[in-house]
Coordinates of C-alpha atoms in Angstrom, one line a residue:
Chain A
X681 CA 133.8 215.3 143.6
X682 CA 132.6 217.6 141.0
X683 CA 132.9 214.6 138.4
X684 CA 130.3 212.6 140.6
X685 CA 127.9 215.6 140.9
X686 CA 128.1 216.3 137.2
X687 CA 127.0 212.8 136.3
X688 CA 125.1 212.3 139.4
X689 CA 121.8 212.9 137.4
X690 CA 122.8 210.3 134.9
X691 CA 123.0 207.5 137.8
X692 CA 119.8 208.7 139.3
X693 CA 118.1 208.4 135.6
X694 CA 119.3 204.8 135.6
X695 CA 117.9 203.9 138.8
X696 CA 114.6 205.6 138.0
X697 CA 114.2 203.7 134.9
X698 CA 115.0 200.5 136.8
X699 CA 112.6 201.4 139.4
X700 CA 110.0 202.2 136.8
X701 CA 110.4 198.9 134.8
X702 CA 110.2 196.9 138.1
X703 CA 107.2 198.8 139.3
X704 CA 105.7 198.6 135.9
X705 CA 105.9 194.7 136.2
X706 CA 104.7 194.5 139.7
X707 CA 101.5 196.3 138.5
X708 CA 101.2 194.3 135.5
X709 CA 101.5 191.1 137.5
X710 CA 99.1 192.5 140.2
X711 CA 96.3 193.3 138.0
X712 CA 95.2 190.2 136.6
X713 CA 91.4 189.4 136.3
X714 CA 89.4 189.0 139.6
X715 CA 88.2 185.6 140.7
X716 CA 84.4 185.1 139.7
X717 CA 81.8 185.0 142.3
X718 CA 81.5 181.3 142.0
X719 CA 85.3 181.0 142.8
X720 CA 84.8 182.9 146.1
X721 CA 81.6 180.9 147.1
X722 CA 83.8 177.7 146.8
X723 CA 85.9 179.0 149.8
X724 CA 83.1 178.6 152.3
X725 CA 83.5 175.4 154.5
X726 CA 80.5 172.9 154.4
X727 CA 79.7 169.5 155.3
X728 CA 81.7 167.9 152.6
X729 CA 84.7 170.1 152.4
X730 CA 86.6 172.1 155.0
X731 CA 88.4 175.0 153.8
X732 CA 91.5 177.0 155.4
X733 CA 92.8 180.0 153.4
X734 CA 96.2 180.4 155.5
X735 CA 98.9 179.8 154.6
X736 CA 97.4 178.1 151.3
X737 CA 94.1 177.6 150.2
X738 CA 93.6 174.0 151.8
X739 CA 90.6 171.8 150.7
X740 CA 90.1 169.0 153.2
X741 CA 87.3 166.2 152.8
X742 CA 85.3 166.1 155.7
X743 CA 84.6 162.2 155.3
X744 CA 87.7 160.5 155.7
X745 CA 91.5 161.3 156.1
X746 CA 93.0 161.6 152.6
X747 CA 95.9 159.3 151.8
X748 CA 96.7 161.3 148.4
X749 CA 97.0 165.1 148.1
X750 CA 97.3 167.4 145.0
X751 CA 99.0 170.7 145.1
X752 CA 97.9 173.1 142.5
X753 CA 100.1 176.0 141.2
X754 CA 97.8 179.1 139.7
X755 CA 98.4 180.5 136.1
X756 CA 100.4 183.5 135.5
X757 CA 98.7 186.7 137.0
X758 CA 95.8 184.7 138.2
X759 CA 94.6 184.9 141.7
X760 CA 94.9 181.6 143.5
X761 CA 91.0 181.7 144.4
X762 CA 90.1 181.5 140.8
X763 CA 90.9 177.6 141.3
X764 CA 88.8 177.1 144.3
X765 CA 85.7 175.5 142.5
X766 CA 87.8 172.9 140.7
X767 CA 89.8 172.2 144.0
X768 CA 86.6 172.0 146.1
X769 CA 85.1 169.3 143.6
X770 CA 88.4 167.1 143.7
X771 CA 88.5 167.4 147.4
X772 CA 84.8 166.3 147.5
X773 CA 86.1 163.0 146.2
X774 CA 88.3 162.2 149.0
X775 CA 91.6 164.0 148.2
X776 CA 93.3 166.7 150.0
X777 CA 93.7 169.9 147.6
X778 CA 96.1 172.7 148.3
X779 CA 96.4 175.6 146.1
X780 CA 99.4 177.5 146.5
X781 CA 99.5 181.4 146.4
X782 CA 102.7 182.5 144.3
X783 CA 104.9 185.9 144.8
X784 CA 103.3 188.4 142.4
X785 CA 100.7 185.7 141.2
X786 CA 104.0 184.2 139.1
X787 CA 104.5 180.4 140.0
X788 CA 107.9 181.5 138.2
X789 CA 109.3 183.0 141.5
X790 CA 108.6 179.9 143.8
X791 CA 108.4 176.7 141.7
X792 CA 109.7 174.9 145.1
X793 CA 106.4 176.0 147.0
X794 CA 105.2 172.5 146.9
X795 CA 108.0 171.4 149.2
X796 CA 106.6 173.6 151.9
X797 CA 102.9 172.3 151.4
X798 CA 104.1 168.6 151.5
X799 CA 106.4 169.3 154.9
X800 CA 103.0 170.6 156.4
X801 CA 101.2 167.5 155.6
X802 CA 103.4 164.6 156.6
X803 CA 100.6 162.2 156.9
X804 CA 99.8 162.3 153.4
X805 CA 101.3 159.2 151.6
X806 CA 101.1 160.0 147.8
X807 CA 101.5 163.5 146.2
X808 CA 100.6 164.9 142.8
X809 CA 101.6 168.5 141.7
X810 CA 100.1 170.2 139.1
X811 CA 98.8 173.5 137.7
X812 CA 97.4 175.8 135.1
X813 CA 99.6 177.2 132.3
X814 CA 102.7 178.8 133.8
X815 CA 101.6 176.9 136.9
X816 CA 101.8 173.7 135.5
X817 CA 105.0 174.6 133.9
X818 CA 106.3 175.3 137.4
X819 CA 105.1 172.1 138.6
X820 CA 107.0 170.2 135.9
X821 CA 110.2 172.1 136.9
X822 CA 109.4 171.1 140.7
X823 CA 109.1 167.4 139.7
X824 CA 112.2 167.7 137.5
X825 CA 114.4 169.3 140.1
X826 CA 113.2 166.8 142.7
X827 CA 113.0 163.5 141.5
X828 CA 111.2 161.1 143.5
X829 CA 109.4 163.8 145.4
X830 CA 106.2 163.5 143.9
X831 CA 104.0 160.4 142.2
X832 CA 102.3 162.4 139.8
X833 CA 102.1 165.3 137.6
X834 CA 98.8 167.1 136.3
X835 CA 99.0 169.4 133.7
X836 CA 96.2 171.8 132.7
X837 CA 96.8 173.7 129.4
X838 CA 100.5 173.4 130.0
X839 CA 103.6 171.7 129.4
X840 CA 107.1 171.6 130.8
X841 CA 109.9 173.8 129.8
X842 CA 112.6 172.2 127.4
X843 CA 115.1 172.2 130.1
X844 CA 112.5 170.1 132.3
X845 CA 112.7 166.8 130.3
X846 CA 110.4 164.3 132.2
X847 CA 110.5 161.6 129.6
X848 CA 112.7 159.1 131.6
X849 CA 111.0 160.0 135.3
X850 CA 108.8 157.4 137.3
X851 CA 106.1 159.7 137.3
X852 CA 102.1 159.4 136.4
X853 CA 101.3 162.3 134.3
X854 CA 98.0 163.5 133.0
X855 CA 98.2 166.3 130.2
X856 CA 94.6 167.8 129.9
X857 CA 94.0 170.5 127.4
X858 CA 91.4 172.4 125.5
X859 CA 91.1 172.0 121.8
X860 CA 89.9 175.9 121.5
X861 CA 92.7 177.1 123.6
X862 CA 94.4 180.3 122.1
X863 CA 97.1 180.5 124.6
X864 CA 98.6 177.0 125.0
X865 CA 97.7 175.6 121.6
X866 CA 97.3 172.0 120.2
X867 CA 100.8 172.4 118.5
X868 CA 102.4 173.5 121.9
X869 CA 100.8 170.5 123.7
X870 CA 101.7 168.2 121.1
X871 CA 105.5 169.4 121.1
X872 CA 105.7 168.4 124.7
X873 CA 105.3 164.9 124.1
X874 CA 109.1 164.1 123.8
X875 CA 109.4 165.8 127.3
X876 CA 106.7 163.6 129.2
X877 CA 106.8 159.7 130.1
X878 CA 105.4 157.5 127.4
X879 CA 102.5 156.6 129.4
X880 CA 101.3 159.9 130.0
X881 CA 97.5 160.4 129.8
X882 CA 96.3 162.9 127.1
X883 CA 93.1 164.5 127.5
X884 CA 91.6 166.8 124.8
X885 CA 88.7 168.9 126.0
X886 CA 86.6 169.3 122.7
X887 CA 85.9 172.8 122.6
X888 CA 87.6 173.9 125.7
X889 CA 89.7 177.1 125.7
X890 CA 92.3 178.5 128.1
X891 CA 90.4 180.5 130.6
X892 CA 87.8 178.0 131.5
X893 CA 90.4 176.1 133.5
X894 CA 89.8 178.6 136.2
X895 CA 87.1 181.0 137.3
X896 CA 88.3 184.3 136.4
X897 CA 86.3 185.1 133.3
X898 CA 87.7 185.9 129.9
X899 CA 91.4 186.1 128.7
X900 CA 93.1 188.0 125.8
X901 CA 94.6 185.8 123.1
X902 CA 92.2 183.1 124.0
X903 CA 89.6 181.8 121.5
X904 CA 86.0 181.4 122.6
X905 CA 84.9 178.0 124.0
X906 CA 82.2 176.1 122.6
X907 CA 81.3 174.3 125.6
X908 CA 80.3 175.9 128.8
X909 CA 82.7 176.4 131.8
X910 CA 80.9 173.9 133.7
X911 CA 81.3 171.3 131.2
X912 CA 84.7 172.0 130.9
X913 CA 85.5 171.9 134.5
X914 CA 83.6 168.5 134.8
X915 CA 86.0 167.0 132.4
X916 CA 89.2 168.8 133.9
X917 CA 88.1 167.3 137.5
X918 CA 87.4 163.8 135.9
X919 CA 90.5 163.5 134.2
X920 CA 92.4 164.7 137.3
X921 CA 90.6 162.3 139.4
X922 CA 91.5 159.5 137.3
X923 CA 95.2 160.4 137.9
X924 CA 94.9 160.8 141.6
X925 CA 92.5 157.3 141.8
X926 CA 95.5 155.5 139.9
X927 CA 98.0 156.5 142.8
X928 CA 95.6 156.1 145.8
X929 CA 95.7 152.7 147.0
Chain B
X306 CA 137.9 213.0 127.3
X307 CA 138.7 210.7 130.2
X308 CA 135.7 212.0 132.2
X309 CA 133.5 211.0 129.1
X310 CA 135.0 207.6 128.9
X311 CA 134.4 207.0 132.6
X312 CA 130.7 207.6 132.5
X313 CA 130.0 206.6 129.0
X314 CA 128.7 203.1 130.1
X315 CA 126.1 205.0 132.3
X316 CA 124.7 207.1 129.3
X317 CA 124.6 203.7 127.3
X318 CA 122.6 202.1 129.9
X319 CA 120.0 204.7 129.9
X320 CA 119.8 204.5 126.3
X321 CA 119.7 200.9 126.5
X322 CA 116.9 201.1 129.3
X323 CA 114.9 203.6 127.1
X324 CA 115.0 201.4 124.1
X325 CA 114.1 198.4 125.8
X326 CA 110.9 200.4 127.4
X327 CA 109.9 201.5 124.1
X328 CA 110.4 198.3 122.3
X329 CA 108.5 196.5 125.2
X330 CA 105.7 199.0 124.5
X331 CA 105.8 198.4 120.6
X332 CA 105.8 194.6 121.3
X333 CA 102.9 194.7 123.8
X334 CA 100.8 197.1 121.5
X335 CA 101.5 195.0 118.5
X336 CA 100.4 191.5 120.2
X337 CA 96.7 192.2 120.5
X338 CA 94.3 189.5 119.8
X339 CA 93.9 188.3 116.1
X340 CA 90.6 189.3 114.4
X341 CA 88.1 186.3 114.2
X342 CA 87.7 184.6 111.0
X343 CA 84.3 186.2 110.7
X344 CA 86.2 189.5 110.5
X345 CA 88.2 188.5 107.6
X346 CA 85.4 187.2 105.7
X347 CA 83.5 190.5 106.0
X348 CA 86.4 192.1 104.2
X349 CA 85.2 190.6 100.9
X350 CA 83.2 192.7 98.5
X351 CA 80.0 191.5 97.4
X352 CA 77.0 192.8 95.4
X353 CA 75.7 195.1 98.5
X354 CA 79.2 196.4 99.7
X355 CA 82.5 197.3 98.0
X356 CA 85.2 196.9 100.3
X357 CA 88.8 198.5 99.8
X358 CA 91.7 197.9 102.5
X359 CA 94.0 200.6 101.3
X360 CA 94.8 203.3 102.7
X361 CA 91.8 202.5 105.3
X362 CA 89.4 199.9 105.5
X363 CA 86.6 201.2 103.3
X364 CA 83.0 200.0 103.2
X365 CA 80.9 201.6 100.2
X366 CA 77.2 200.8 99.7
X367 CA 76.9 199.5 96.1
X368 CA 73.3 200.7 95.8
X369 CA 73.5 204.4 96.1
X370 CA 75.9 207.4 96.7
X371 CA 76.1 207.8 100.5
X372 CA 75.3 211.3 101.7
X373 CA 76.6 210.4 105.3
X374 CA 79.7 208.7 106.4
X375 CA 81.1 206.9 109.4
X376 CA 84.8 207.1 110.3
X377 CA 85.5 204.4 113.1
X378 CA 88.6 204.4 115.3
X379 CA 89.6 200.8 116.8
X380 CA 90.0 200.2 120.3
X381 CA 93.4 200.0 122.0
X382 CA 95.7 197.1 120.7
X383 CA 92.8 196.1 118.6
X384 CA 93.5 195.2 114.7
X385 CA 91.2 197.5 112.7
X386 CA 89.8 194.5 110.8
X387 CA 88.1 193.3 113.8
X388 CA 85.4 195.8 113.1
X389 CA 84.6 194.8 109.6
X390 CA 81.5 192.9 110.1
X391 CA 79.9 195.9 112.2
X392 CA 81.1 198.2 109.4
X393 CA 79.6 196.0 106.7
X394 CA 76.5 195.8 108.4
X395 CA 76.2 199.7 108.7
X396 CA 77.3 200.1 105.0
X397 CA 74.4 197.8 104.0
X398 CA 72.2 200.3 105.0
X399 CA 73.5 202.9 102.7
X400 CA 76.5 204.6 104.6
X401 CA 79.9 205.0 103.8
X402 CA 82.0 203.6 106.9
X403 CA 85.7 203.8 107.0
X404 CA 87.7 202.1 109.7
X405 CA 91.1 204.0 110.3
X406 CA 94.0 202.0 111.1
X407 CA 96.2 203.3 114.0
X408 CA 99.7 203.5 114.5
X409 CA 100.7 200.6 116.7
X410 CA 96.9 200.0 116.9
X411 CA 96.6 202.8 119.4
X412 CA 94.3 205.7 118.2
X413 CA 96.1 208.0 121.1
X414 CA 98.8 208.5 118.6
X415 CA 96.6 209.8 115.7
X416 CA 93.3 211.1 117.0
X417 CA 93.2 213.4 114.0
X418 CA 93.2 210.7 111.5
X419 CA 89.4 211.4 110.6
X420 CA 90.7 214.7 108.9
X421 CA 92.5 212.6 106.4
X422 CA 89.4 210.3 105.9
X423 CA 87.0 213.5 105.4
X424 CA 89.4 215.2 102.9
X425 CA 89.5 211.8 100.8
X426 CA 85.6 211.9 100.4
X427 CA 84.8 215.5 99.6
X428 CA 80.9 214.3 98.1
X429 CA 80.1 213.1 101.5
X430 CA 77.9 215.7 103.4
X431 CA 77.6 214.6 106.8
X432 CA 80.2 212.8 109.0
X433 CA 79.9 211.0 112.2
X434 CA 83.1 209.9 114.0
X435 CA 83.0 206.9 116.5
X436 CA 84.7 204.1 117.8
X437 CA 85.3 201.5 120.4
X438 CA 86.9 202.2 123.9
X439 CA 90.2 204.0 123.3
X440 CA 89.2 204.6 119.8
X441 CA 85.9 206.3 120.9
X442 CA 87.6 208.5 123.4
X443 CA 89.9 209.6 120.7
X444 CA 86.9 210.5 118.3
X445 CA 85.6 212.4 121.3
X446 CA 89.0 214.4 121.3
X447 CA 88.7 214.9 117.4
X448 CA 85.3 216.5 118.0
X449 CA 86.6 218.4 120.6
X450 CA 89.6 219.8 119.1
X451 CA 87.6 220.5 115.7
X452 CA 84.3 221.9 116.7
X453 CA 81.8 221.9 113.5
X454 CA 84.0 219.3 111.6
X455 CA 81.5 216.3 112.5
X456 CA 77.8 216.2 112.8
X457 CA 77.8 213.2 115.2
X458 CA 79.6 211.2 117.6
X459 CA 79.1 207.4 118.2
X460 CA 80.7 205.9 121.3
X461 CA 81.1 202.2 121.9
X462 CA 81.9 201.3 125.3
X463 CA 83.6 204.6 125.6
X464 CA 83.6 208.1 126.9
X465 CA 85.4 211.4 126.5
X466 CA 88.5 212.1 128.6
X467 CA 87.6 215.0 131.0
X468 CA 89.7 217.3 129.0
X469 CA 87.3 216.8 126.1
X470 CA 84.1 218.4 127.4
X471 CA 81.8 218.2 124.7
X472 CA 78.3 219.1 126.7
X473 CA 77.9 222.6 124.8
X474 CA 78.9 221.4 121.4
X475 CA 76.3 221.0 118.8
X476 CA 76.7 217.3 118.3
X477 CA 74.5 214.4 117.7
X478 CA 75.9 211.8 120.2
X479 CA 75.0 208.0 120.6
X480 CA 76.6 206.4 123.7
X481 CA 76.3 202.6 123.5
X482 CA 77.5 200.4 126.2
X483 CA 76.9 196.9 127.6
X484 CA 75.6 196.1 131.0
X485 CA 78.1 193.4 131.5
X486 CA 81.4 195.5 130.4
X487 CA 84.3 194.8 132.7
X488 CA 86.7 197.4 130.9
X489 CA 84.2 200.4 130.4
X490 CA 82.0 200.1 133.4
X491 CA 78.7 201.4 134.1
X492 CA 79.8 203.8 136.5
X493 CA 82.5 205.2 134.1
X494 CA 79.8 205.5 131.6
X495 CA 77.6 207.2 134.0
X496 CA 80.2 209.6 134.8
X497 CA 80.7 210.8 131.3
X498 CA 77.2 212.2 131.2
X499 CA 78.3 215.8 132.1
X500 CA 80.8 215.5 129.4
X501 CA 78.3 215.1 126.8
X502 CA 75.3 217.1 125.2
X503 CA 72.1 216.7 127.2
X504 CA 70.4 215.2 124.2
X505 CA 72.9 212.3 124.0
X506 CA 71.1 209.0 123.0
X507 CA 72.2 206.4 125.7
X508 CA 71.8 202.7 124.6
X509 CA 72.3 200.2 127.6
X510 CA 72.9 196.6 125.9
X511 CA 71.6 194.3 128.4
X512 CA 74.1 191.4 129.0
X513 CA 76.6 192.8 126.3
X514 CA 80.3 193.1 127.4
X515 CA 83.4 195.2 126.1
X516 CA 84.9 192.4 123.8
X517 CA 81.8 191.7 121.8
X518 CA 81.9 195.4 120.3
X519 CA 84.4 193.9 118.0
X520 CA 85.2 190.3 116.6
X521 CA 88.8 189.7 118.3
X522 CA 87.6 187.1 120.9
X523 CA 87.7 187.3 124.5
X524 CA 89.4 190.1 126.6
X525 CA 91.1 190.1 130.0
X526 CA 89.4 191.9 132.6
X527 CA 86.1 191.6 130.9
X528 CA 83.0 189.9 132.1
X529 CA 81.4 187.2 130.2
X530 CA 78.5 188.4 128.3
X531 CA 75.1 186.9 128.6
X532 CA 74.0 187.4 125.1
X533 CA 75.8 186.4 121.9
X534 CA 78.0 188.4 120.0
X535 CA 75.5 188.4 117.1
X536 CA 72.8 189.6 119.2
X537 CA 75.3 192.3 120.8
X538 CA 76.3 193.5 117.3
X539 CA 72.6 193.7 116.2
X540 CA 72.0 196.1 119.0
X541 CA 75.2 198.2 118.2
X542 CA 74.4 198.4 114.5
X543 CA 70.8 199.4 115.4
X544 CA 71.7 202.1 117.7
X545 CA 74.6 203.6 115.4
X546 CA 72.1 203.5 112.4
X547 CA 69.5 205.6 114.4
X548 CA 72.4 208.3 114.9
X549 CA 73.1 208.1 111.2
X550 CA 69.7 208.2 109.9
X551 CA 69.0 211.3 112.1
X552 CA 71.7 213.3 110.1
X553 CA 70.8 211.7 106.8
X554 CA 68.3 214.0 105.0

């Protein structure tokens, strides 16, 4: 066993470095920006929208039983609550909206989470999946890996990975992006055209950036928006509602 | 040699992990935000300010020979050019301003760089060092490690490390911070008071944030400013000039 003892430190060092690398990633993933106060306020139930926060963030219109539901995946490192005002605004128009929290706030680790949500709401007839940035890319992956499972896809400052070609799918798609986005640039959005169906609805938000798709404050590498967060959010909600209304008989 | 051969893979794995960790850091450090167009424009010489970009970013007032100079260290991961408009505005008032680029854009690796700059301008009588965020902390380290070398210290959204106590130093200090800074918070700035001389000039920029100390766009973890970058910059320049004028006989 002397050989083992002699080299044991090396094995321990490998383990230590691996643990450090994993710990570094976990800390990095978990230290994204905090949701803004407006986001936390939007989690309160009121006369128009009933909100539950377990096991997902669920926004139910109080008015009538929704026929169509939207499942949202958050952007990478973004707290799911940062999309609460947007989800609430869409629910106010009569849609079920569910924001799916992600392991380590990285939708990459659970692209199939939409399936769990859909199973929990059997009465919902039509489903749209969508998300911001990495979240949108992972809903595109879900749609690609589960053809027929959803009727629509809403991409917010996002696009499918090249391995998730949806151009031949029977899927209503809305791609919504800001012209001042420093992270999902116009060139990247344009390059995603061949991966999406020909009748995809493209919405360019003039002066919008990456961070204003959510409510978590500024983001490194982004450009400054030339429109307010409220104005950008109104356009995001409008374009997403257009997709949902199209599926809502 | 069979023992060595047997464990060689482990040694290689350790080296690989170390190389990966270092490479990851280098990539992270080198992929900070780009300077805004305004920053690049401020690097052009004109009738008021002569600009050189080697070996540092040097801003010389065209009017007269400056008696007092300011050496600026950039914030962590920030391109030194992102402070060019601020440096130019200060130089326009008759001061030599030198922005010191840093290894990997991390002032941590070269807190003594001010000494090289000072040696290159022997005709300058009074020196102030200062910087943004990590850069400011490293100028405080320089002042601490080289007592008497500089007459003043300008901290922009920054404070000394607890090991760099300057409270007993004969040093004119200006601490300038934004009330909406999400990265160098008011609490952190307040906690630095015991480390700075009692006659330190404190300037709170109402509504200012962290990223608007430079010209590199938004920054993760920051709050949104409630004043414009131009307004915040004007207050930074004013408060820094107050310190420089005090030393300028």
